[in-house]
């Protein structure tokens, strides 16, 4: 108590004399930084971001070759401010401005820097070879008046993203891939719903913080992120926050969702590739504005899909193993309910029609695996035809989809014309995340984890080889090569099979 009084006396004397406050008290001041994280950009650019309430951007402490330290200045990506409401928004927060009381500061980390810190707090930089990847998607807490959908955001069982993020971080990933849809708190919580009482809503910082930065903090601190844009981040919804906070490209006025007249271009980003070492890469697509209806052949959206294919074809030749990450699944199933029963619906029809004009397989042959979300389940499909395998990981926090996906598709069911289904798995009505662990240059083990981190199902992504046979009786493959597949194995079966 005496020491506290002495320190206060020192502070008062210093203030009266125009001097700086004693260091012991200055250090106690709360940090203006509210979040620190790293997003991966084009060609593997490592983009460090610091969100702060301070008026100016600070710098990072960087460690280079030979332990040499240097300062890495942060530049202002976007200042704090308020964005007027979108007049044509059709969801619950119509007419509510998006308030961002935090500035976004960033720096592209030079290739020779091996460690960075912000105010003594380390930011995660990926290793040159990434062998452990967490895949999550659709992580926000759904509050949507138009659908009368109100998730109990205050209940860790009903909204487990914080728990998922912690368990996924404990797995110690080298990289996180989020396949889109970060913000779901679009409408106010009704007064009669205590499960979401007090929740923020809208498209400003409070909703972004509640849906992503607070519950997702363990994963943001654990590894760099490949951030995929979801349809919840299109311009009519949370697009303004997307371009401020998560988009990996330099901020470009006019491509920022501020002017509805520019939405056709702002709701599209050309593909870019993130190398992950060992000949593998992740190509990121932004086709979230492409809907379920076929596109007019002469429309700008159709041209954007065609441009995406051409860029994807060129980029995929740079790697020996290519993941493509996009939000809406193109080769996955959704479901609708008719007469009390669930019926399968195909993948994204708007994209399929244009991609089919480029290739009967919809994707270049140099693309092996698709990572998507949008459907709030975990799902896996592989094909007897030369289509890439599809994973759907939209099960990481958002209210699960109803109706459920049938566990056994019919013999002729297919997500896309010409795609012949060979292997299918689905996990309905549960929350979790998926991990990818490299086993060889051309082989990855994918494991499904529940919200408590328990491993439930393991799948192996592998290239079929000529005359490949398995000693296990559940699969036998003869004279099939150059086709990528996913084998589903229970833990007891996995030990008996060598791929």
mmCIF file with all atom_site columns, N, CA and C in Angstrom, residues 315-357:
data_model
loop_
_atom_site.group_PDB
_atom_site.id
_atom_site.type_symbol
_atom_site.label_atom_id
_atom_site.label_alt_id
_atom_site.label_comp_id
_atom_site.label_asym_id
_atom_site.label_entity_id
_atom_site.label_seq_id
_atom_site.pdbx_PDB_ins_code
_atom_site.Cartn_x
_atom_site.Cartn_y
_atom_site.Cartn_z
_atom_site.occupancy
_atom_site.B_iso_or_equiv
_atom_site.pdbx_formal_charge
_atom_site.auth_seq_id
_atom_site.auth_comp_id
_atom_site.auth_asym_id
_atom_site.auth_atom_id
_atom_site.pdbx_PDB_model_num
ATOM 1   N N  . UNK A 1 315 ? -1.753  -21.632 -62.603 1.00 0.00 ? 315 UNK A N  1
ATOM 2   C CA . UNK A 1 315 ? -1.155  -21.741 -61.274 1.00 0.00 ? 315 UNK A CA 1
ATOM 3   C C  . UNK A 1 315 ? -0.936  -23.193 -60.860 1.00 0.00 ? 315 UNK A C  1
ATOM 4   N N  . UNK A 1 316 ? -1.873  -24.075 -61.205 1.00 0.00 ? 316 UNK A N  1
ATOM 5   C CA . UNK A 1 316 ? -1.779  -25.461 -60.755 1.00 0.00 ? 316 UNK A CA 1
ATOM 6   C C  . UNK A 1 316 ? -0.591  -26.193 -61.368 1.00 0.00 ? 316 UNK A C  1
ATOM 7   N N  . UNK A 1 317 ? -0.071  -25.692 -62.466 1.00 0.00 ? 317 UNK A N  1
ATOM 8   C CA . UNK A 1 317 ? 1.109   -26.310 -63.078 1.00 0.00 ? 317 UNK A CA 1
ATOM 9   C C  . UNK A 1 317 ? 2.387   -26.012 -62.296 1.00 0.00 ? 317 UNK A C  1
ATOM 10  N N  . UNK A 1 318 ? 2.306   -25.082 -61.352 1.00 0.00 ? 318 UNK A N  1
ATOM 11  C CA . UNK A 1 318 ? 3.486   -24.715 -60.566 1.00 0.00 ? 318 UNK A CA 1
ATOM 12  C C  . UNK A 1 318 ? 3.766   -25.700 -59.443 1.00 0.00 ? 318 UNK A C  1
ATOM 13  N N  . UNK A 1 319 ? 2.797   -26.555 -59.115 1.00 0.00 ? 319 UNK A N  1
ATOM 14  C CA . UNK A 1 319 ? 2.976   -27.475 -58.005 1.00 0.00 ? 319 UNK A CA 1
ATOM 15  C C  . UNK A 1 319 ? 2.708   -28.911 -58.426 1.00 0.00 ? 319 UNK A C  1
ATOM 16  N N  . UNK A 1 320 ? 3.259   -29.846 -57.669 1.00 0.00 ? 320 UNK A N  1
ATOM 17  C CA . UNK A 1 320 ? 3.012   -31.250 -57.937 1.00 0.00 ? 320 UNK A CA 1
ATOM 18  C C  . UNK A 1 320 ? 1.771   -31.773 -57.238 1.00 0.00 ? 320 UNK A C  1
ATOM 19  N N  . UNK A 1 321 ? 1.301   -31.040 -56.236 1.00 0.00 ? 321 UNK A N  1
ATOM 20  C CA . UNK A 1 321 ? 0.088   -31.400 -55.511 1.00 0.00 ? 321 UNK A CA 1
ATOM 21  C C  . UNK A 1 321 ? -0.655  -30.110 -55.217 1.00 0.00 ? 321 UNK A C  1
ATOM 22  N N  . UNK A 1 322 ? -1.870  -29.988 -55.730 1.00 0.00 ? 322 UNK A N  1
ATOM 23  C CA . UNK A 1 322 ? -2.605  -28.734 -55.605 1.00 0.00 ? 322 UNK A CA 1
ATOM 24  C C  . UNK A 1 322 ? -3.931  -28.916 -54.900 1.00 0.00 ? 322 UNK A C  1
ATOM 25  N N  . UNK A 1 323 ? -4.084  -28.218 -53.781 1.00 0.00 ? 323 UNK A N  1
ATOM 26  C CA . UNK A 1 323 ? -5.383  -28.015 -53.152 1.00 0.00 ? 323 UNK A CA 1
ATOM 27  C C  . UNK A 1 323 ? -5.985  -26.748 -53.749 1.00 0.00 ? 323 UNK A C  1
ATOM 28  N N  . UNK A 1 324 ? -7.287  -26.768 -53.988 1.00 0.00 ? 324 UNK A N  1
ATOM 29  C CA . UNK A 1 324 ? -8.009  -25.551 -54.349 1.00 0.00 ? 324 UNK A CA 1
ATOM 30  C C  . UNK A 1 324 ? -9.006  -25.271 -53.241 1.00 0.00 ? 324 UNK A C  1
ATOM 31  N N  . UNK A 1 325 ? -8.934  -24.069 -52.666 1.00 0.00 ? 325 UNK A N  1
ATOM 32  C CA . UNK A 1 325 ? -9.822  -23.663 -51.579 1.00 0.00 ? 325 UNK A CA 1
ATOM 33  C C  . UNK A 1 325 ? -10.805 -22.622 -52.098 1.00 0.00 ? 325 UNK A C  1
ATOM 34  N N  . UNK A 1 326 ? -12.077 -22.964 -52.079 1.00 0.00 ? 326 UNK A N  1
ATOM 35  C CA . UNK A 1 326 ? -13.136 -22.019 -52.437 1.00 0.00 ? 326 UNK A CA 1
ATOM 36  C C  . UNK A 1 326 ? -14.327 -22.282 -51.537 1.00 0.00 ? 326 UNK A C  1
ATOM 37  N N  . UNK A 1 327 ? -15.190 -21.313 -51.372 1.00 0.00 ? 327 UNK A N  1
ATOM 38  C CA . UNK A 1 327 ? -16.226 -21.446 -50.354 1.00 0.00 ? 327 UNK A CA 1
ATOM 39  C C  . UNK A 1 327 ? -17.355 -22.387 -50.766 1.00 0.00 ? 327 UNK A C  1
ATOM 40  N N  . UNK A 1 328 ? -18.021 -22.093 -51.859 1.00 0.00 ? 328 UNK A N  1
ATOM 41  C CA . UNK A 1 328 ? -19.176 -22.898 -52.262 1.00 0.00 ? 328 UNK A CA 1
ATOM 42  C C  . UNK A 1 328 ? -18.701 -24.159 -52.975 1.00 0.00 ? 328 UNK A C  1
ATOM 43  N N  . UNK A 1 329 ? -19.093 -25.337 -52.481 1.00 0.00 ? 329 UNK A N  1
ATOM 44  C CA . UNK A 1 329 ? -18.607 -26.570 -53.101 1.00 0.00 ? 329 UNK A CA 1
ATOM 45  C C  . UNK A 1 329 ? -19.160 -26.752 -54.517 1.00 0.00 ? 329 UNK A C  1
ATOM 46  N N  . UNK A 1 330 ? -18.286 -27.090 -55.420 1.00 0.00 ? 330 UNK A N  1
ATOM 47  C CA . UNK A 1 330 ? -18.664 -27.308 -56.814 1.00 0.00 ? 330 UNK A CA 1
ATOM 48  C C  . UNK A 1 330 ? -18.894 -28.789 -57.083 1.00 0.00 ? 330 UNK A C  1
ATOM 49  N N  . UNK A 1 331 ? -18.198 -29.653 -56.342 1.00 0.00 ? 331 UNK A N  1
ATOM 50  C CA . UNK A 1 331 ? -18.350 -31.094 -56.527 1.00 0.00 ? 331 UNK A CA 1
ATOM 51  C C  . UNK A 1 331 ? -18.843 -31.770 -55.254 1.00 0.00 ? 331 UNK A C  1
ATOM 52  N N  . UNK A 1 332 ? -19.696 -31.072 -54.500 1.00 0.00 ? 332 UNK A N  1
ATOM 53  C CA . UNK A 1 332 ? -20.248 -31.633 -53.267 1.00 0.00 ? 332 UNK A CA 1
ATOM 54  C C  . UNK A 1 332 ? -21.753 -31.555 -53.258 1.00 0.00 ? 332 UNK A C  1
ATOM 55  N N  . UNK A 1 333 ? -22.372 -32.326 -52.371 1.00 0.00 ? 333 UNK A N  1
ATOM 56  C CA . UNK A 1 333 ? -23.820 -32.361 -52.238 1.00 0.00 ? 333 UNK A CA 1
ATOM 57  C C  . UNK A 1 333 ? -24.312 -31.384 -51.179 1.00 0.00 ? 333 UNK A C  1
ATOM 58  N N  . UNK A 1 334 ? -25.477 -30.806 -51.439 1.00 0.00 ? 334 UNK A N  1
ATOM 59  C CA . UNK A 1 334 ? -26.289 -30.169 -50.424 1.00 0.00 ? 334 UNK A CA 1
ATOM 60  C C  . UNK A 1 334 ? -27.559 -30.981 -50.296 1.00 0.00 ? 334 UNK A C  1
ATOM 61  N N  . UNK A 1 335 ? -28.559 -30.479 -49.571 1.00 0.00 ? 335 UNK A N  1
ATOM 62  C CA . UNK A 1 335 ? -29.811 -31.212 -49.423 1.00 0.00 ? 335 UNK A CA 1
ATOM 63  C C  . UNK A 1 335 ? -30.975 -30.245 -49.309 1.00 0.00 ? 335 UNK A C  1
ATOM 64  N N  . UNK A 1 336 ? -32.099 -30.676 -49.801 1.00 0.00 ? 336 UNK A N  1
ATOM 65  C CA . UNK A 1 336 ? -33.363 -29.978 -49.608 1.00 0.00 ? 336 UNK A CA 1
ATOM 66  C C  . UNK A 1 336 ? -34.359 -30.979 -49.038 1.00 0.00 ? 336 UNK A C  1
ATOM 67  N N  . UNK A 1 337 ? -35.443 -30.462 -48.474 1.00 0.00 ? 337 UNK A N  1
ATOM 68  C CA . UNK A 1 337 ? -36.457 -31.336 -47.897 1.00 0.00 ? 337 UNK A CA 1
ATOM 69  C C  . UNK A 1 337 ? -37.724 -31.261 -48.720 1.00 0.00 ? 337 UNK A C  1
ATOM 70  N N  . UNK A 1 338 ? -38.244 -32.408 -49.098 1.00 0.00 ? 338 UNK A N  1
ATOM 71  C CA . UNK A 1 338 ? -39.491 -32.492 -49.854 1.00 0.00 ? 338 UNK A CA 1
ATOM 72  C C  . UNK A 1 338 ? -40.310 -33.662 -49.316 1.00 0.00 ? 338 UNK A C  1
ATOM 73  N N  . UNK A 1 339 ? -41.555 -33.384 -48.987 1.00 0.00 ? 339 UNK A N  1
ATOM 74  C CA . UNK A 1 339 ? -42.459 -34.413 -48.474 1.00 0.00 ? 339 UNK A CA 1
ATOM 75  C C  . UNK A 1 339 ? -41.873 -35.129 -47.252 1.00 0.00 ? 339 UNK A C  1
ATOM 76  N N  . UNK A 1 340 ? -41.158 -34.356 -46.421 1.00 0.00 ? 340 UNK A N  1
ATOM 77  C CA . UNK A 1 340 ? -40.628 -34.915 -45.196 1.00 0.00 ? 340 UNK A CA 1
ATOM 78  C C  . UNK A 1 340 ? -39.367 -35.727 -45.336 1.00 0.00 ? 340 UNK A C  1
ATOM 79  N N  . UNK A 1 341 ? -38.793 -35.778 -46.521 1.00 0.00 ? 341 UNK A N  1
ATOM 80  C CA . UNK A 1 341 ? -37.556 -36.537 -46.731 1.00 0.00 ? 341 UNK A CA 1
ATOM 81  C C  . UNK A 1 341 ? -36.481 -35.636 -47.322 1.00 0.00 ? 341 UNK A C  1
ATOM 82  N N  . UNK A 1 342 ? -35.223 -35.977 -47.036 1.00 0.00 ? 342 UNK A N  1
ATOM 83  C CA . UNK A 1 342 ? -34.102 -35.214 -47.566 1.00 0.00 ? 342 UNK A CA 1
ATOM 84  C C  . UNK A 1 342 ? -33.789 -35.666 -48.983 1.00 0.00 ? 342 UNK A C  1
ATOM 85  N N  . UNK A 1 343 ? -33.527 -34.709 -49.838 1.00 0.00 ? 343 UNK A N  1
ATOM 86  C CA . UNK A 1 343 ? -33.148 -35.009 -51.209 1.00 0.00 ? 343 UNK A CA 1
ATOM 87  C C  . UNK A 1 343 ? -31.859 -34.272 -51.531 1.00 0.00 ? 343 UNK A C  1
ATOM 88  N N  . UNK A 1 344 ? -30.953 -34.953 -52.190 1.00 0.00 ? 344 UNK A N  1
ATOM 89  C CA . UNK A 1 344 ? -29.673 -34.361 -52.534 1.00 0.00 ? 344 UNK A CA 1
ATOM 90  C C  . UNK A 1 344 ? -29.837 -33.292 -53.604 1.00 0.00 ? 344 UNK A C  1
ATOM 91  N N  . UNK A 1 345 ? -29.057 -32.237 -53.470 1.00 0.00 ? 345 UNK A N  1
ATOM 92  C CA . UNK A 1 345 ? -28.970 -31.236 -54.535 1.00 0.00 ? 345 UNK A CA 1
ATOM 93  C C  . UNK A 1 345 ? -27.508 -31.125 -54.956 1.00 0.00 ? 345 UNK A C  1
ATOM 94  N N  . UNK A 1 346 ? -27.260 -30.747 -56.201 1.00 0.00 ? 346 UNK A N  1
ATOM 95  C CA . UNK A 1 346 ? -25.895 -30.771 -56.730 1.00 0.00 ? 346 UNK A CA 1
ATOM 96  C C  . UNK A 1 346 ? -25.043 -29.620 -56.229 1.00 0.00 ? 346 UNK A C  1
ATOM 97  N N  . UNK A 1 347 ? -23.801 -29.601 -56.696 1.00 0.00 ? 347 UNK A N  1
ATOM 98  C CA . UNK A 1 347 ? -22.893 -28.511 -56.375 1.00 0.00 ? 347 UNK A CA 1
ATOM 99  C C  . UNK A 1 347 ? -23.303 -27.221 -57.048 1.00 0.00 ? 347 UNK A C  1
ATOM 100 N N  . UNK A 1 348 ? -22.486 -26.203 -56.935 1.00 0.00 ? 348 UNK A N  1
ATOM 101 C CA . UNK A 1 348 ? -22.815 -24.866 -57.413 1.00 0.00 ? 348 UNK A CA 1
ATOM 102 C C  . UNK A 1 348 ? -23.047 -24.846 -58.919 1.00 0.00 ? 348 UNK A C  1
ATOM 103 N N  . UNK A 1 349 ? -24.304 -24.692 -59.300 1.00 0.00 ? 349 UNK A N  1
ATOM 104 C CA . UNK A 1 349 ? -24.676 -24.807 -60.713 1.00 0.00 ? 349 UNK A CA 1
ATOM 105 C C  . UNK A 1 349 ? -24.175 -23.638 -61.542 1.00 0.00 ? 349 UNK A C  1
ATOM 106 N N  . UNK A 1 350 ? -24.159 -22.453 -60.941 1.00 0.00 ? 350 UNK A N  1
ATOM 107 C CA . UNK A 1 350 ? -23.695 -21.293 -61.698 1.00 0.00 ? 350 UNK A CA 1
ATOM 108 C C  . UNK A 1 350 ? -22.263 -21.452 -62.155 1.00 0.00 ? 350 UNK A C  1
ATOM 109 N N  . UNK A 1 351 ? -21.400 -21.951 -61.262 1.00 0.00 ? 351 UNK A N  1
ATOM 110 C CA . UNK A 1 351 ? -20.002 -22.165 -61.622 1.00 0.00 ? 351 UNK A CA 1
ATOM 111 C C  . UNK A 1 351 ? -19.839 -23.371 -62.535 1.00 0.00 ? 351 UNK A C  1
ATOM 112 N N  . UNK A 1 352 ? -20.598 -24.431 -62.298 1.00 0.00 ? 352 UNK A N  1
ATOM 113 C CA . UNK A 1 352 ? -20.441 -25.665 -63.070 1.00 0.00 ? 352 UNK A CA 1
ATOM 114 C C  . UNK A 1 352 ? -20.624 -25.444 -64.569 1.00 0.00 ? 352 UNK A C  1
ATOM 115 N N  . UNK A 1 353 ? -21.643 -24.667 -64.940 1.00 0.00 ? 353 UNK A N  1
ATOM 116 C CA . UNK A 1 353 ? -21.936 -24.495 -66.362 1.00 0.00 ? 353 UNK A CA 1
ATOM 117 C C  . UNK A 1 353 ? -20.770 -23.856 -67.102 1.00 0.00 ? 353 UNK A C  1
ATOM 118 N N  . UNK A 1 354 ? -20.131 -22.868 -66.480 1.00 0.00 ? 354 UNK A N  1
ATOM 119 C CA . UNK A 1 354 ? -19.011 -22.195 -67.133 1.00 0.00 ? 354 UNK A CA 1
ATOM 120 C C  . UNK A 1 354 ? -17.767 -23.082 -67.112 1.00 0.00 ? 354 UNK A C  1
ATOM 121 N N  . UNK A 1 355 ? -17.500 -23.716 -65.976 1.00 0.00 ? 355 UNK A N  1
ATOM 122 C CA . UNK A 1 355 ? -16.324 -24.579 -65.878 1.00 0.00 ? 355 UNK A CA 1
ATOM 123 C C  . UNK A 1 355 ? -16.409 -25.753 -66.846 1.00 0.00 ? 355 UNK A C  1
ATOM 124 N N  . UNK A 1 356 ? -17.629 -26.267 -67.080 1.00 0.00 ? 356 UNK A N  1
ATOM 125 C CA . UNK A 1 356 ? -17.798 -27.389 -68.010 1.00 0.00 ? 356 UNK A CA 1
ATOM 126 C C  . UNK A 1 356 ? -17.427 -27.005 -69.434 1.00 0.00 ? 356 UNK A C  1
ATOM 127 N N  . UNK A 1 357 ? -17.564 -25.718 -69.762 1.00 0.00 ? 357 UNK A N  1
ATOM 128 C CA . UNK A 1 357 ? -17.162 -25.276 -71.104 1.00 0.00 ? 357 UNK A CA 1
ATOM 129 C C  . UNK A 1 357 ? -15.649 -25.248 -71.251 1.00 0.00 ? 357 UNK A C  1
#
